[in-house]
XYZ file of C-alpha atoms in Angstrom:
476
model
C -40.591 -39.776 -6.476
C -38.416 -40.938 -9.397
C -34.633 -42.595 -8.819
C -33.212 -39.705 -10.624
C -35.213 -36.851 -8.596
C -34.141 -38.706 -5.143
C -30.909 -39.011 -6.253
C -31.044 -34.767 -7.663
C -32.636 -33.797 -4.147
C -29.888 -36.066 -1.693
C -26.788 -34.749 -3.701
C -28.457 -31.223 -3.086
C -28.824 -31.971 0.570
C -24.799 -32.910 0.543
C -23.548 -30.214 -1.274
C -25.740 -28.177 1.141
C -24.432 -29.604 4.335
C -20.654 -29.205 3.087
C -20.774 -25.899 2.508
C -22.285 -25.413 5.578
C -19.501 -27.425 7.295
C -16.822 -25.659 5.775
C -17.882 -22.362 6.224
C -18.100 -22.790 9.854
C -14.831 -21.488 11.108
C -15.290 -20.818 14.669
C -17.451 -23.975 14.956
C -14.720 -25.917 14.757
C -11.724 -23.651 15.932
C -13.358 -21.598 18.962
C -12.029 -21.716 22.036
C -15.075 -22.586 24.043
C -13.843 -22.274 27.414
C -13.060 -18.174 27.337
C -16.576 -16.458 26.383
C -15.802 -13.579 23.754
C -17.188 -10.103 23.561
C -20.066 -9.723 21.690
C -19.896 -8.086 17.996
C -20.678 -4.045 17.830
C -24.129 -3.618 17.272
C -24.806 -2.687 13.647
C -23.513 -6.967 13.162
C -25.747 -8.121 15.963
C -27.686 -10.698 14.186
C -25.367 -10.747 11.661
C -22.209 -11.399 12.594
C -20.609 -14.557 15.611
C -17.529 -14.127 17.234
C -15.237 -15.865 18.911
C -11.397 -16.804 20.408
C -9.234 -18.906 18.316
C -5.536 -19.890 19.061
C -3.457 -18.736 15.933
C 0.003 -21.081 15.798
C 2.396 -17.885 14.249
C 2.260 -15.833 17.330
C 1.017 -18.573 19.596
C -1.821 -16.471 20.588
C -5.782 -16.292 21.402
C -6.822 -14.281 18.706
C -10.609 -12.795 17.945
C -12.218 -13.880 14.847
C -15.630 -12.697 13.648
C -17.809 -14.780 10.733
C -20.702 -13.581 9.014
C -22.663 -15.132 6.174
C -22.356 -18.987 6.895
C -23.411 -21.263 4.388
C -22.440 -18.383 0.856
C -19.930 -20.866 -0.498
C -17.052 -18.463 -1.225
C -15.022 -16.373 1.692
C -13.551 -12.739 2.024
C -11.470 -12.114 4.407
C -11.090 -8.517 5.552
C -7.838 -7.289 7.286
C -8.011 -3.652 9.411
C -5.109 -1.382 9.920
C -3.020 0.498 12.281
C -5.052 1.032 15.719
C -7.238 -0.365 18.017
C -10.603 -0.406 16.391
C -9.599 -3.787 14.396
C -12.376 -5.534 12.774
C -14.647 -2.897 13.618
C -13.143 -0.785 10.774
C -15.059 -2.970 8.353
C -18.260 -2.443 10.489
C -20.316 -0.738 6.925
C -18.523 -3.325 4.588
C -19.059 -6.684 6.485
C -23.336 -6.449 6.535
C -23.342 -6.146 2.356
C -20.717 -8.239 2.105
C -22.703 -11.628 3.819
C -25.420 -11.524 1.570
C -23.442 -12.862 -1.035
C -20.150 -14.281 0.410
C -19.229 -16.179 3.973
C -17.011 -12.874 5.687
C -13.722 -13.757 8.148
C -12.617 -10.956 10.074
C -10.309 -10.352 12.749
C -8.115 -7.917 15.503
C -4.415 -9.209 14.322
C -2.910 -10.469 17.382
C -2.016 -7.549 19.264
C -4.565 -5.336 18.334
C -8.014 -4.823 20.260
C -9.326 -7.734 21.659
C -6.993 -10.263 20.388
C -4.120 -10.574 23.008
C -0.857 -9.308 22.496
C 1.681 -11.613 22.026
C 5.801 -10.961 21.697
C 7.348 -10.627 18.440
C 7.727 -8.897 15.407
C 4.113 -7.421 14.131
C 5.166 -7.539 10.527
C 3.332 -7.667 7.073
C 5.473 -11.401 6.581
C 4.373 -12.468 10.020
C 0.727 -11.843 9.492
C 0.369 -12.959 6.377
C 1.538 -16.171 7.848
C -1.476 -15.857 10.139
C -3.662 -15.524 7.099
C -2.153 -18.170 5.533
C -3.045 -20.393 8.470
C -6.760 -19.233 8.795
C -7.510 -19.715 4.920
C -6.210 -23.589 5.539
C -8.613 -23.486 8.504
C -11.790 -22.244 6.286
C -11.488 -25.284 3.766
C -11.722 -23.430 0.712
C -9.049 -23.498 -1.824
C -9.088 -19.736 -2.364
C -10.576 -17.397 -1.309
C -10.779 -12.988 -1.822
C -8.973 -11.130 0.329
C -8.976 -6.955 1.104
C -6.426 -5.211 3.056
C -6.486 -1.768 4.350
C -3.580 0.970 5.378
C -1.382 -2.024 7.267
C -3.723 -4.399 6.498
C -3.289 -3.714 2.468
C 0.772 -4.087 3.054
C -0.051 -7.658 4.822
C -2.765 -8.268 2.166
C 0.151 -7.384 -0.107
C 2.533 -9.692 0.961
C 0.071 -12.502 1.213
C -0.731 -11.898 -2.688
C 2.828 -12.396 -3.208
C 3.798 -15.353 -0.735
C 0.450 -16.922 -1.735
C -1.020 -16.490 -5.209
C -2.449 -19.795 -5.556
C -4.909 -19.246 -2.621
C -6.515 -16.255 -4.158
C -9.271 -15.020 -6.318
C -8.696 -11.675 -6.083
C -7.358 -8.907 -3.764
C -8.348 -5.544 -2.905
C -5.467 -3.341 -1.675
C -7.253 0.000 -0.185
C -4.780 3.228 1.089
C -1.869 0.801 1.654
C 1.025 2.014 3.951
C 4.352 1.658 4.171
C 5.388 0.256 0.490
C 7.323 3.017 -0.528
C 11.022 3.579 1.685
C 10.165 4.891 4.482
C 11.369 8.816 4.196
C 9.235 9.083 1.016
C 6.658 7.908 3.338
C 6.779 10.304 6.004
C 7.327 13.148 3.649
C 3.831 12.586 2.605
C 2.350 13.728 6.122
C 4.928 16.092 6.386
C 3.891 18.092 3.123
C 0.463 18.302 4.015
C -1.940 21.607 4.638
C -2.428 21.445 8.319
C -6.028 20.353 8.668
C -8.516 19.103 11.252
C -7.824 15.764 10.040
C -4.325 15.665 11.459
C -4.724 18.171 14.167
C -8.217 18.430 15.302
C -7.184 21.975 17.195
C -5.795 23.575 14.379
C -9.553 24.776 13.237
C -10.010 27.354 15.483
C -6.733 29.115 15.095
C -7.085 32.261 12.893
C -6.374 31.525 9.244
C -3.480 33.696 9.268
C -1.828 31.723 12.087
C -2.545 28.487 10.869
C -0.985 29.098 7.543
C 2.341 30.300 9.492
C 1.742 26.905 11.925
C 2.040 25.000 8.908
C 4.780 26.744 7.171
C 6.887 25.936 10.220
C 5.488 22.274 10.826
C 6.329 21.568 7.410
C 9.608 23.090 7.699
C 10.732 21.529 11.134
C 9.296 17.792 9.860
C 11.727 18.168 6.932
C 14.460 18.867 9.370
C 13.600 16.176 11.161
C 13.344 13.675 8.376
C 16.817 14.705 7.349
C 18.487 14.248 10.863
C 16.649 10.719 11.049
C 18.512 9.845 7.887
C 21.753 11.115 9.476
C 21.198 8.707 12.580
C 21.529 4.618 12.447
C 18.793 2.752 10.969
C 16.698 1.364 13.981
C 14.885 -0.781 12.239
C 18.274 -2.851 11.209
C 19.187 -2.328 15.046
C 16.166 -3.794 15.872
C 16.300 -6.811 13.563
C 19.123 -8.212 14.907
C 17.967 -8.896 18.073
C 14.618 -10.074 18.556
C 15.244 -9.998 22.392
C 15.520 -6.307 21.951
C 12.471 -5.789 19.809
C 10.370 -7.721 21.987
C 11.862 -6.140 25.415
C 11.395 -2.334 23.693
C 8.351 -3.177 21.812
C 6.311 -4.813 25.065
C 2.911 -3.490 25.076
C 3.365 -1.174 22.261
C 1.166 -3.012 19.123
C 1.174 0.290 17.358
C 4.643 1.096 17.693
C 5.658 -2.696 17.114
C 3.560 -2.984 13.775
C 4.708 0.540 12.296
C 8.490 0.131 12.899
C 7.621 -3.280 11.340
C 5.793 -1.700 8.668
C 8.222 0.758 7.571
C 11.159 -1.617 7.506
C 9.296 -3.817 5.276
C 11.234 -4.155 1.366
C 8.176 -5.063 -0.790
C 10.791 -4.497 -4.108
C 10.455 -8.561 -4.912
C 7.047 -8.816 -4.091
C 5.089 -6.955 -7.498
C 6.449 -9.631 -9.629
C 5.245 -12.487 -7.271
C 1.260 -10.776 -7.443
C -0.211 -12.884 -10.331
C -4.290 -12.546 -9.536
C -5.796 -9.198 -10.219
C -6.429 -6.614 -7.774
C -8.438 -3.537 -7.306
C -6.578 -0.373 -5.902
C -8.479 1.822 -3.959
C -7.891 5.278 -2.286
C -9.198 8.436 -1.179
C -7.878 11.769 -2.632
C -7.700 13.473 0.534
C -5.914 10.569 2.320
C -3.600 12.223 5.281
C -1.710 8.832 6.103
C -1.050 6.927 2.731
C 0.459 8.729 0.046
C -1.984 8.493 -3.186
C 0.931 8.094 -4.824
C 1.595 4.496 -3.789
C -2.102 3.721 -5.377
C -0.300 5.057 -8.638
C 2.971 2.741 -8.037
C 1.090 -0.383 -7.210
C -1.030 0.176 -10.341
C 1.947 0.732 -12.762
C 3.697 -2.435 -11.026
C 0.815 -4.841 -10.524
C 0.295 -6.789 -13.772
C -3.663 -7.121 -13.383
C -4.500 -3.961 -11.266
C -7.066 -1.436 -11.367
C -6.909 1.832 -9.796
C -10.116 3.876 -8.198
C -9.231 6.869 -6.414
C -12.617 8.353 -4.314
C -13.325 12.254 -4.293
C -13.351 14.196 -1.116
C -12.254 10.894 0.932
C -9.539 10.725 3.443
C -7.862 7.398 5.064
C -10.640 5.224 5.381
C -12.888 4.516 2.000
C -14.941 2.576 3.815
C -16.608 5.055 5.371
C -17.934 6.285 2.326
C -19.734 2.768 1.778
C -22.329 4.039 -0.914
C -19.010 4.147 -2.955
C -16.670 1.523 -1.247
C -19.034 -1.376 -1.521
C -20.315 -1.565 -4.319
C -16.370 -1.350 -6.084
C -15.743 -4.684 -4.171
C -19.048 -6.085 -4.975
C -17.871 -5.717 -8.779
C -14.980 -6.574 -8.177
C -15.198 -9.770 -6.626
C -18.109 -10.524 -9.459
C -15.811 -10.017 -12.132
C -17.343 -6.927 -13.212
C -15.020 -4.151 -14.913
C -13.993 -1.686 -12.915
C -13.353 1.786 -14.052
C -10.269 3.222 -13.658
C -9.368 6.537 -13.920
C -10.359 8.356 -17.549
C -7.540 8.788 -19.191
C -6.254 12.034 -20.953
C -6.020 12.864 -24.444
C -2.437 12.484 -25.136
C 0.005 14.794 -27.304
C 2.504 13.558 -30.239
C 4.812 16.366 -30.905
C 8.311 17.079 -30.912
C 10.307 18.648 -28.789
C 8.482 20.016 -25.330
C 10.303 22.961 -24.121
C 8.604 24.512 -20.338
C 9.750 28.262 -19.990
C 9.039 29.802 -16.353
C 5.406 28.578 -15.752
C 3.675 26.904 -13.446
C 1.567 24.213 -12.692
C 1.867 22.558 -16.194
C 0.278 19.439 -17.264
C 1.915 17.057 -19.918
C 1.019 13.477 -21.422
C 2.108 12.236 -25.088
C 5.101 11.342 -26.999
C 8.336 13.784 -27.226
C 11.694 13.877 -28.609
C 13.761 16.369 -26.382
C 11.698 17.491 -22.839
C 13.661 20.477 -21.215
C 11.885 22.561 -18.342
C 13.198 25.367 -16.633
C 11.935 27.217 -13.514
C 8.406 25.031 -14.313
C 7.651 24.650 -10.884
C 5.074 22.000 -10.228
C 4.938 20.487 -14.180
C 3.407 16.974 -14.365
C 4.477 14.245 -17.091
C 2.447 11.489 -17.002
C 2.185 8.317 -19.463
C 5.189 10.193 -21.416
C 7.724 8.816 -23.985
C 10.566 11.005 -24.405
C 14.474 10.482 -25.802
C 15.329 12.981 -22.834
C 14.301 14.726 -20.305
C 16.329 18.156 -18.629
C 14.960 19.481 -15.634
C 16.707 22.803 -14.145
C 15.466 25.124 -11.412
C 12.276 23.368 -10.755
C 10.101 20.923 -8.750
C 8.598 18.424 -10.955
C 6.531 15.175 -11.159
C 6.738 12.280 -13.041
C 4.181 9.187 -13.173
C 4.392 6.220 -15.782
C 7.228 7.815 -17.948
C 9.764 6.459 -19.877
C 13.123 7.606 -21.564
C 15.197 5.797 -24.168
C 18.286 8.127 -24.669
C 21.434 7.527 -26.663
C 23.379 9.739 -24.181
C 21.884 11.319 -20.735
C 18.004 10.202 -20.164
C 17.306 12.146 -17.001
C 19.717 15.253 -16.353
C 18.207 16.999 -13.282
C 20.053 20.571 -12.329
C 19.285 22.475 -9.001
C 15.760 20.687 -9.424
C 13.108 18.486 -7.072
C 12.168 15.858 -8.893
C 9.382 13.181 -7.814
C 9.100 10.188 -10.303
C 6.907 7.080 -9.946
C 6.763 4.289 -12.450
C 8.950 3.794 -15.363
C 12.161 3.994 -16.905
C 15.453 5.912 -17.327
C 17.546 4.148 -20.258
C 20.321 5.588 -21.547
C 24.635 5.558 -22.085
C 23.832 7.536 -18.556
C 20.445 7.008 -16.568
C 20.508 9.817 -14.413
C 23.210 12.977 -14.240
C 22.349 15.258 -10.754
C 23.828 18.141 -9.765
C 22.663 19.960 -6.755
C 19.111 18.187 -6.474
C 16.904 16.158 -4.558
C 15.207 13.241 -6.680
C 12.259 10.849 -5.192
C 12.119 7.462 -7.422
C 9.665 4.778 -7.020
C 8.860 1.900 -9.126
C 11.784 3.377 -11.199
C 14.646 1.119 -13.415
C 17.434 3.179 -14.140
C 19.342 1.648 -17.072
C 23.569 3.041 -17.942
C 25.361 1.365 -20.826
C 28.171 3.690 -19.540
C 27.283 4.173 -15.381
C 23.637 4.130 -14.365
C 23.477 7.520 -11.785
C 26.059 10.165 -11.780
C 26.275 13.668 -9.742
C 28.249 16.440 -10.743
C 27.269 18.129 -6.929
C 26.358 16.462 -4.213
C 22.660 15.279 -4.685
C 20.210 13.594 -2.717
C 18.362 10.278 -3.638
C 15.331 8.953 -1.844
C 14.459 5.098 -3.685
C 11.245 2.706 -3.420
C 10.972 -0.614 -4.861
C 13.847 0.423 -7.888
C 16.189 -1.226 -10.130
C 19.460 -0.187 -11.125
C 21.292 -1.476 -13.898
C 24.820 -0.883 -15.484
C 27.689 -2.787 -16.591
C 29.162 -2.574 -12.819
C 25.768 -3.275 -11.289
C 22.525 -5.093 -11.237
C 20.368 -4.493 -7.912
C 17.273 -3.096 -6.042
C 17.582 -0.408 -4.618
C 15.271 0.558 -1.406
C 16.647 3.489 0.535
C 18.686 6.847 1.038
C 21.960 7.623 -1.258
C 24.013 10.824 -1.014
C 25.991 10.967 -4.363
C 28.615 13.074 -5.253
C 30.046 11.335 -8.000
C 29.369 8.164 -9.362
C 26.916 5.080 -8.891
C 27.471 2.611 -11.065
């Protein structure tokens, strides 16, 4: 054997053996003493597992690794409930032929124990943060889903220089937390949120949900009316941890829900893949569109006939992340031919669908109209429930005058001498700068305003706005 071929095959060997040694989490971190349960059975052979003490919550925590010795990690982060790491269960098996796969039950969820304090996207990410600078890799892809997307979320933000890429699949929380629960609240009643329901007569259910619908609005409204408990909550953390004992679910959604991701979008500078089902009960779709119009690299996949949980439909799922991670395009949604005209005027009619560049927009009694990816120099809305996705209005006087109307706007901007004149309405805003060279928001009535994640701007003022506002009169 020549010099240079011994010299090829050794450096070979100790490339070999270091990405085997790094790769090995739990060979170094388990806690050897406390024998673990063993992985479900579709990973047996595929998948170790093991306890490892995590410093954020000071707490053993269960951590399963698959495909030791691929040289680059994912790390997969469940949701809301008790199943944990088992959500990933389809995902983790296709995932390990190519890349070495950390996945975990967050502390306080399933078999991880359940320590005290606050089970927040910022504290967890911290956890993350800590495992990546156990795995020895410099950075590494990362995939979040419902909860697990808002921790994967703030990670991406807190972290950007540890990441390839991240995957952010039916994220919750995100947008303020009425818009949130108004999602569920709007909603057919279905087996999917009320297994029962199915064999009431169709007559009965469609009365059952009239009234659901109805009382959850009432309900939504009176919580407004009430003190914030999240801000209750925060001030103590002797109180959260004394209310919150034994309680992971309750712990991590109050946690959720008071979470302000408004500064995060800005910090996300890797690209990420947006992923969602169009039947999802439990994350409004509608966040997939807002982190898609406010991520700067993001692409947006939305999966027919799929609820919560696109990983159940893994003959879809998997390969997206595959491509993903690869660097493969991924398609987003096809977009529609858009229109160049003039002035759009929408005349009692329903369920109207417009995209393009206007002068003037003015609908009346045009319940259910759509404007997406629309310029416009102003926009009137009277007598009507509308929705707005990706639009934006430059206006030398009033961009967005909204009478006796509904209106549900995500993405964009409202520019104008006034942003936005109410009177009488509701409006839902997300993603949303609202720009006054005179006052930014003005109500001639009293109106109602529900804000995610939004700027407003006017000579008086220059903040983010994240919550509820009666107005009935001015906001600078």
């Amino acid at each position: 054997m020549s010099l240079i071929c011994r010299g090829s095959w050794l450096v070979s060997i100790a490339l070999s053996l270091s990405v085997t040694a790094q790769a090995q989490v739990l060979e170094r971190l388990a806690e050897k003493s406390i024998e673990a349960p063993p992985v479900v059975p579709s990973l047996t052979g595929i998948a170790q597992a093991g306890f490892v003490y995590e410093p954020v919550f000071n707490s053993r925590m269960y951590l399963v690794e698959a495909g030791v010795g691929n040289p680059e990690t994912v790390i997969l982060v469940h949701g809301l409930g008790q199943n944990g790491y088992r959500d990933w269960r389809n995902v983790i098996p296709v995932l390990a032929q190519r890349y070495h796969v950390l996945a975990m039950d967050l502390p306080g969820f399933a078999l991880s124990q359940k320590p005290k304090g606050r089970y927040s996207p910022t504290q967890y990410a911290r956890v993350l943060q800590w495992l990546v600078s156990q795995n020895g890799h410099e950075r590494v892809y990362l995939v979040g889903h419902s909860m697990g997307g808002a921790v994967a979320l703030r990670y991406a933000a807190s972290f950007p220089d540890t990441l390839h890429r991240v995957a952010l699949v039916s994220v919750a929380g995100v947008l303020q937390r009425t818009a949130f629960l108004s999602h569920s609240s709007a909603l057919p009643i279905s087996s999917g949120t009320a297994p029962y329901i199915d064999s009431l007569p169709a007559s009965v259910k469609e009365m059952a949900g009239d009234q659901l619908r109805q009382w959850s609005s009432q309900v939504l409204s009176f919580a407004e009316s009430l003190p914030d408990p999240i801000k209750i909550l925060r001030a103590s953390d002797t109180a959260w941890s004394t209310l919150l004992d034994d309680q992971p679910n309750a712990n991590a959604a109050l946690a959720l829900i008071g979470e302000d991701f408004t500064r995060a979008f800005a910090q996300v500078s890797v690209p990420a893949l947006i992923v969602w089902g169009d039947q999802d009960p439990v994350a409004p779709p509608r966040t997939g569109v807002l982190l898609a119009g406010q991520l700067p690299q993001a692409r947006r996949v939305v999966l027919r006939n799929t609820g919560h949980v696109p990983m159940a439909q893994p003959n879809a799922f998997n390969p997206l992340l595959l491509d993903f991670f690869a660097g493969n395009t991924v398609a987003s949604e096809p977009a529609t031919p858009s229109l160049q005209n003039g002035d759009l005027v929408c005349r009692n009619q329903r369920d109207q669908y417009y995209t393009g560049v206007f002068t003037a927009i003015d609908l009346r009694e045009c319940d259910g109209a759509v404007l997406e990816d629309v310029q416009a120099e102003s926009i009137v809305v009277t007598d009507s429930d509308v929705e707005l996705r990706n639009v934006n209005v430059l206006s030398q006087k009033v961009a967005l005058q909204v009478n006796q109307s509904r209106v549900n706007m995500t993405n964009g901007q409202l520019i104008g001498a006034i942003g936005i004149l109410a009177h009488n309405s509701q409006l839902d805003l997300a993603g949303v700068t609202v720009r006054g060279s005179v006052s930014g928001i003005r109500a001639s009535g009293p109106s109602s305003f529900i804000f995610s994640v939004s700027q407003l701007r006017s000579p008086a003022v220059n903040r983010t706005l994240h919550g509820v506002y009666e107005i009935g009169g001015t906001m600078e």
